[in-house]
Amino acid sequence: MRVDMTFSDAAVTPIGNIPQIRGLKGTLTVQDEVLTVAATDGTATSSKGGEIALPSGVFKIFDLPLRDGKTAQITTRMKGKAEDLGAVMNSAPFLVLDRADLKNDGVSGSGRVDVEAKFPLGNEIDLADVDWRATGELTDFTDTNPIMGHTVADADVSLEADRNQVAITGKGVLDGLRADIDLVVPLGESGVAARQDVIVSVTAKQLKDKGIDLTTFLNGAMTLSVTKASDGQEFVVDLQQTEVRLQALGWQKGQGGSGNSLVQTGRDGRRTPHQGFQAGCGRRARERLHAAVRGRQPYPRILRHIQAAAGRRRRGGHPAGRRRALRHHLRRFRL
């Protein structure tokens, strides 16, 4: 048996604290023990006061003959401003922003979100039993509040979320720098590991303005990859288009040669270039710049001693003596 109905100007109140959806039109079908409601042209008002469009949605109830044990499924698309979409996604049962310790004030941009939710159907619905996932896209997204310690502006991002995490990928301005963004934000006590992988096109001067001073060694544009480490952050720098100067060794690399370096930022804010420096251009220079030397000496002091040894080269003196002085300071700081 099959039953078909049409409806218009209908309203429905979803589960949890999701706002009422009104102005719906569509069809209701009962077939093969499944009730299916397909609706279009709905609208809702978020807790922020803005209007959200719901251009399409489907609601299904499975196993209709069962007295107990029915299950339901909802799929819908929402379009609107970022703050209104965020308000809906922070309604029960989702509570995405609260569980991610994020704020919805100071958010701008617009986009769409597709949501799918499954849950057992009974007289009362336990929101903890709602299994949901969401995907979406935001354009011109800006959040004046930090996300995992970073400000995001003018970003075009894709979102994937479920009960355990929110993944954010795309391009935008991160902490004032153009960047490729790849973040994973855990929700609540899900046990999911946070991730922040960011690729930034930057110059040595811009890095210095952000508190990472490599201008003694580097000049020009570079690509900076930022990842979260166990005790801070790691910055991997692609130096192919960068001029590199190791004055203490009397060596430099022009733009266009391959090379990379790595800098680690600990929880105490101390920056540590480490794990070696490698460069191409037909030759390789390896110098273990293990600054702060396991916390014994601050990086600027190490650099001053090495530069002082190298400075004797400019003042004259026997080459063997200069090399001995340089080796002495390198051994002193275990470089």
Coordinates of C-alpha atoms in Angstrom, one line a residue:
M1 CA 0.0 0.0 0.0
R2 CA 1.1 3.5 -0.8
V3 CA -0.2 6.8 0.5
D4 CA 0.7 10.2 -1.0
M5 CA -0.3 13.7 0.3
T6 CA 0.8 17.2 -0.5
F7 CA 0.9 20.1 2.0
S8 CA 1.8 23.8 2.0
D9 CA 2.5 26.6 4.5
A10 CA 3.3 24.0 7.1
A11 CA 5.4 24.4 10.3
V12 CA 7.4 21.9 12.2
T13 CA 9.3 22.0 15.5
P14 CA 12.5 19.9 15.3
I15 CA 14.2 18.0 18.1
G16 CA 16.0 19.7 21.0
N17 CA 16.2 23.5 20.9
I18 CA 16.4 23.9 17.1
P19 CA 14.1 26.8 16.0
Q20 CA 10.8 26.1 14.4
I21 CA 10.7 25.8 10.7
R22 CA 7.8 27.4 8.9
G23 CA 6.4 28.0 5.4
L24 CA 7.1 24.5 4.3
K25 CA 5.6 22.9 1.3
G26 CA 6.0 19.4 -0.1
T27 CA 4.8 15.8 -0.1
L28 CA 4.2 13.1 2.5
T29 CA 4.5 9.5 1.4
V30 CA 4.0 6.2 3.2
Q31 CA 5.4 3.2 1.4
D32 CA 7.2 0.0 2.4
E33 CA 6.8 0.7 6.1
V34 CA 8.6 4.0 5.8
L35 CA 7.0 7.5 6.2
T36 CA 8.8 10.1 4.1
V37 CA 8.2 13.9 4.3
A38 CA 10.0 15.9 1.6
A39 CA 9.8 19.6 2.1
T40 CA 11.1 22.8 0.4
D41 CA 11.1 26.6 0.9
G42 CA 11.3 26.6 4.7
T43 CA 12.5 29.5 6.9
A44 CA 13.6 29.7 10.5
T45 CA 14.7 32.5 12.9
S46 CA 17.9 31.9 14.8
S47 CA 18.4 32.9 18.4
K48 CA 20.5 35.8 17.0
G49 CA 17.4 37.1 15.2
G50 CA 18.5 36.5 11.7
E51 CA 16.6 34.5 9.0
I52 CA 17.8 31.1 7.8
A53 CA 16.6 29.6 4.6
L54 CA 16.0 25.8 4.4
P55 CA 15.6 25.2 0.6
S56 CA 15.2 21.4 1.0
G57 CA 14.8 18.8 3.7
V58 CA 13.7 15.2 4.1
F59 CA 12.3 13.5 7.3
K60 CA 11.8 9.8 7.5
I61 CA 10.4 7.3 10.0
F62 CA 11.4 3.7 9.5
D63 CA 9.7 0.5 10.7
L64 CA 6.3 2.0 11.0
P65 CA 4.5 -1.2 12.1
L66 CA 6.7 -1.4 15.3
R67 CA 5.1 -0.2 18.5
D68 CA 8.5 0.5 19.9
G69 CA 11.9 0.7 18.2
K70 CA 11.1 3.1 15.4
T71 CA 14.0 5.2 14.1
A72 CA 14.0 8.6 12.4
Q73 CA 16.3 10.4 10.1
I74 CA 16.5 14.1 9.1
T75 CA 18.5 15.6 6.3
T76 CA 18.3 19.3 5.6
R77 CA 20.2 22.2 4.1
M78 CA 20.5 25.6 5.7
K79 CA 21.7 28.9 4.2
G80 CA 22.3 32.2 5.9
K81 CA 24.8 34.4 7.8
A82 CA 27.6 32.7 9.6
E83 CA 26.4 33.9 13.0
D84 CA 22.9 32.6 12.5
L85 CA 24.1 29.2 11.2
G86 CA 26.4 29.1 14.2
A87 CA 23.5 29.8 16.6
V88 CA 21.5 26.8 15.1
M89 CA 24.6 24.5 15.3
N90 CA 24.9 25.6 19.0
S91 CA 21.4 24.5 19.7
A92 CA 20.7 21.1 21.4
P93 CA 21.5 18.4 20.4
F94 CA 24.5 19.8 18.6
L95 CA 26.0 22.4 21.0
V96 CA 29.0 22.6 18.7
L97 CA 30.3 26.0 19.9
D98 CA 29.9 25.3 23.6
R99 CA 31.6 21.9 23.4
A100 CA 34.5 23.4 21.3
D101 CA 34.9 26.4 23.7
L102 CA 34.2 28.8 20.8
K103 CA 32.1 32.0 20.8
N104 CA 29.6 33.2 18.3
D105 CA 30.0 37.0 18.9
G106 CA 32.1 38.9 16.4
V107 CA 31.5 36.4 13.5
S108 CA 30.7 37.5 10.0
G109 CA 30.4 35.9 6.6
S110 CA 27.7 33.6 5.0
G111 CA 27.4 30.1 3.8
R112 CA 25.4 26.9 3.9
V113 CA 25.4 23.8 6.1
D114 CA 24.0 20.3 5.3
V115 CA 22.9 18.4 8.4
E116 CA 22.0 14.7 8.8
A117 CA 20.7 13.3 12.1
K118 CA 19.5 9.8 13.1
F119 CA 17.8 9.0 16.4
P120 CA 15.4 6.4 18.1
L121 CA 11.9 7.7 18.0
G122 CA 9.9 7.5 21.2
N123 CA 7.6 9.6 23.4
E124 CA 10.7 11.4 24.7
I125 CA 13.9 11.7 22.7
D126 CA 17.2 11.4 24.6
L127 CA 19.4 14.0 22.9
A128 CA 22.5 11.9 23.8
D129 CA 21.2 9.2 21.4
V130 CA 21.1 11.6 18.4
D131 CA 23.8 10.7 15.9
W132 CA 24.5 13.6 13.7
R133 CA 27.0 15.0 11.2
A134 CA 27.2 18.2 9.3
T135 CA 29.2 19.6 6.3
G136 CA 29.2 23.1 5.0
E137 CA 31.0 26.0 3.4
L138 CA 31.5 29.6 4.6
T139 CA 32.7 32.5 2.4
D140 CA 34.3 35.8 3.7
F141 CA 34.3 34.2 7.2
T142 CA 35.8 36.3 9.9
D143 CA 35.9 35.6 13.7
T144 CA 37.3 38.2 16.0
N145 CA 37.6 35.6 18.7
P146 CA 40.6 33.2 18.5
I147 CA 40.1 29.7 17.2
M148 CA 42.7 27.4 18.8
G149 CA 44.7 30.6 19.5
H150 CA 44.5 32.0 16.0
T151 CA 42.4 34.8 14.5
V152 CA 40.8 34.0 11.2
A153 CA 39.6 36.6 8.7
D154 CA 38.4 36.9 5.1
A155 CA 38.4 33.1 4.9
D156 CA 36.7 30.7 2.5
V157 CA 36.5 27.4 4.4
S158 CA 34.8 24.0 4.4
L159 CA 33.5 22.5 7.5
E160 CA 33.0 18.9 8.6
A161 CA 31.5 18.2 12.1
D162 CA 30.1 15.3 14.1
R163 CA 29.7 14.6 17.8
N164 CA 33.4 14.3 18.3
Q165 CA 35.1 17.1 16.3
V166 CA 34.9 20.0 13.9
A167 CA 37.3 20.1 11.0
I168 CA 38.0 23.4 9.2
T169 CA 39.9 23.6 5.9
G170 CA 40.4 26.4 3.4
K171 CA 42.2 29.6 2.7
G172 CA 42.1 32.9 4.6
V173 CA 44.1 35.4 6.7
L174 CA 45.4 33.7 9.8
D175 CA 46.9 36.0 12.5
G176 CA 47.2 38.7 9.8
L177 CA 49.0 36.4 7.2
R178 CA 47.5 34.7 4.1
A179 CA 47.4 31.0 4.8
D180 CA 46.1 27.6 3.9
I181 CA 44.1 26.5 7.0
D182 CA 43.6 22.9 8.3
L183 CA 42.3 22.7 11.8
V184 CA 40.6 20.0 13.9
V185 CA 38.8 21.2 17.0
P186 CA 37.8 18.4 19.5
L187 CA 34.3 18.6 21.0
G188 CA 33.9 18.2 24.7
E189 CA 35.7 15.1 26.1
S190 CA 35.6 13.2 22.8
G191 CA 39.3 12.2 23.1
V192 CA 40.0 13.4 19.5
A193 CA 43.4 15.0 19.2
A194 CA 43.4 18.7 18.2
R195 CA 45.3 19.6 15.0
Q196 CA 46.4 22.8 13.5
D197 CA 48.3 22.5 10.2
V198 CA 48.7 25.9 8.6
I199 CA 50.7 26.9 5.5
V200 CA 51.6 30.6 5.3
S201 CA 53.2 32.6 2.5
V202 CA 55.3 35.1 4.5
T203 CA 58.5 37.1 4.5
A204 CA 61.3 37.1 7.1
K205 CA 60.2 40.6 8.2
Q206 CA 56.6 39.5 8.7
L207 CA 57.8 36.6 10.8
K208 CA 59.8 39.0 12.9
D209 CA 56.7 41.1 13.5
K210 CA 55.0 37.9 14.8
G211 CA 57.9 37.3 17.2
I212 CA 59.9 34.7 15.2
D213 CA 63.1 36.5 14.3
L214 CA 65.1 34.7 11.6
T215 CA 66.2 37.9 9.8
T216 CA 69.8 37.2 10.8
F217 CA 69.8 34.2 8.5
L218 CA 66.9 34.7 6.0
N219 CA 65.7 37.4 3.6
G220 CA 62.8 37.4 1.2
A221 CA 59.7 35.3 0.7
M222 CA 59.2 31.8 2.2
T223 CA 56.5 29.2 2.8
L224 CA 55.9 28.5 6.5
S225 CA 54.1 25.4 7.7
V226 CA 52.8 25.4 11.3
T227 CA 51.9 22.2 13.1
K228 CA 51.0 21.5 16.7
A229 CA 53.7 19.7 18.6
S230 CA 53.5 17.9 22.0
D231 CA 55.1 20.8 23.8
G232 CA 54.2 23.7 21.6
Q233 CA 54.3 24.4 17.9
E234 CA 56.6 23.5 15.1
F235 CA 57.3 25.9 12.2
V236 CA 58.8 24.2 9.0
V237 CA 60.1 26.8 6.6
D238 CA 60.5 26.2 2.8
L239 CA 63.5 28.3 1.9
Q240 CA 63.6 27.7 -1.9
Q241 CA 62.7 31.3 -2.7
T242 CA 64.7 32.7 0.2
E243 CA 68.1 34.2 0.5
V244 CA 70.0 32.4 3.3
R245 CA 73.1 33.8 5.0
L246 CA 75.2 31.8 7.5
Q247 CA 77.8 34.5 8.2
A248 CA 79.4 32.5 10.9
L249 CA 80.3 29.9 8.3
G250 CA 81.0 32.3 5.5
W251 CA 78.2 30.7 3.4
Q252 CA 75.0 31.9 1.8
K253 CA 72.3 30.6 -0.6
G254 CA 70.6 32.7 -3.1
Q255 CA 66.9 32.6 -4.1
G256 CA 65.8 29.6 -6.1
G257 CA 67.8 26.9 -4.3
S258 CA 66.1 24.2 -2.3
G259 CA 66.3 24.3 1.5
N260 CA 64.3 24.0 4.7
S261 CA 64.6 24.8 8.3
L262 CA 62.5 24.0 11.4
V263 CA 61.7 26.1 14.4
Q264 CA 59.9 24.9 17.5
T265 CA 57.9 27.1 19.9
G266 CA 57.5 25.7 23.4
R267 CA 54.7 26.4 25.8
D268 CA 56.9 29.0 27.5
G269 CA 57.1 31.0 24.3
R270 CA 60.8 30.2 23.6
R271 CA 61.6 29.7 19.9
T272 CA 64.1 27.0 19.1
P273 CA 65.6 26.5 15.6
H274 CA 66.7 22.9 15.6
Q275 CA 67.1 19.5 13.9
G276 CA 69.6 20.9 11.4
F277 CA 69.6 23.2 8.5
Q278 CA 69.8 21.8 4.9
A279 CA 70.3 23.7 1.7
G280 CA 70.7 22.7 -2.0
C281 CA 72.2 24.7 -4.9
G282 CA 74.6 21.8 -5.7
R283 CA 76.0 21.8 -2.2
R284 CA 74.8 21.1 1.4
A285 CA 75.5 22.9 4.5
R286 CA 74.5 21.2 7.8
E287 CA 74.7 23.2 11.0
R288 CA 73.0 22.0 14.2
L289 CA 71.4 25.2 15.4
H290 CA 70.0 23.7 18.6
A291 CA 69.3 27.1 20.2
A292 CA 68.5 27.4 23.9
V293 CA 70.5 24.2 24.1
R294 CA 68.0 22.2 26.1
G295 CA 67.2 25.4 28.1
R296 CA 70.8 26.2 29.1
Q297 CA 71.3 29.3 27.0
P298 CA 68.8 31.7 25.3
Y299 CA 69.1 31.7 21.6
P300 CA 70.3 35.4 21.2
R301 CA 73.3 34.8 23.5
I302 CA 74.3 31.7 21.5
L303 CA 74.1 33.7 18.3
R304 CA 76.2 36.6 19.7
H305 CA 79.0 34.2 20.7
I306 CA 79.0 32.6 17.2
Q307 CA 78.9 35.9 15.5
A308 CA 81.7 37.2 17.7
A309 CA 83.9 34.2 16.6
A310 CA 82.9 34.8 12.9
G311 CA 83.6 38.5 13.3
R312 CA 87.3 37.8 13.6
R313 CA 87.2 36.9 10.0
R314 CA 86.4 40.4 9.1
R315 CA 89.1 41.8 11.4
G316 CA 91.8 39.6 9.9
G317 CA 93.8 36.8 11.7
H318 CA 94.9 33.4 10.7
P319 CA 92.2 31.2 9.2
A320 CA 93.1 28.2 11.5
G321 CA 92.6 30.5 14.5
R322 CA 89.2 31.6 13.3
R323 CA 88.1 28.1 12.7
R324 CA 89.3 27.0 16.2
A325 CA 87.4 29.9 17.8
L326 CA 84.2 29.0 15.9
R327 CA 84.5 25.3 16.8
H328 CA 85.1 26.3 20.4
H329 CA 81.8 28.2 20.6
L330 CA 79.9 25.6 18.7
R331 CA 81.2 22.9 21.2
R332 CA 80.4 25.2 24.1
F333 CA 76.8 25.3 23.2
R334 CA 76.7 21.8 21.9
L335 CA 75.8 22.7 18.4

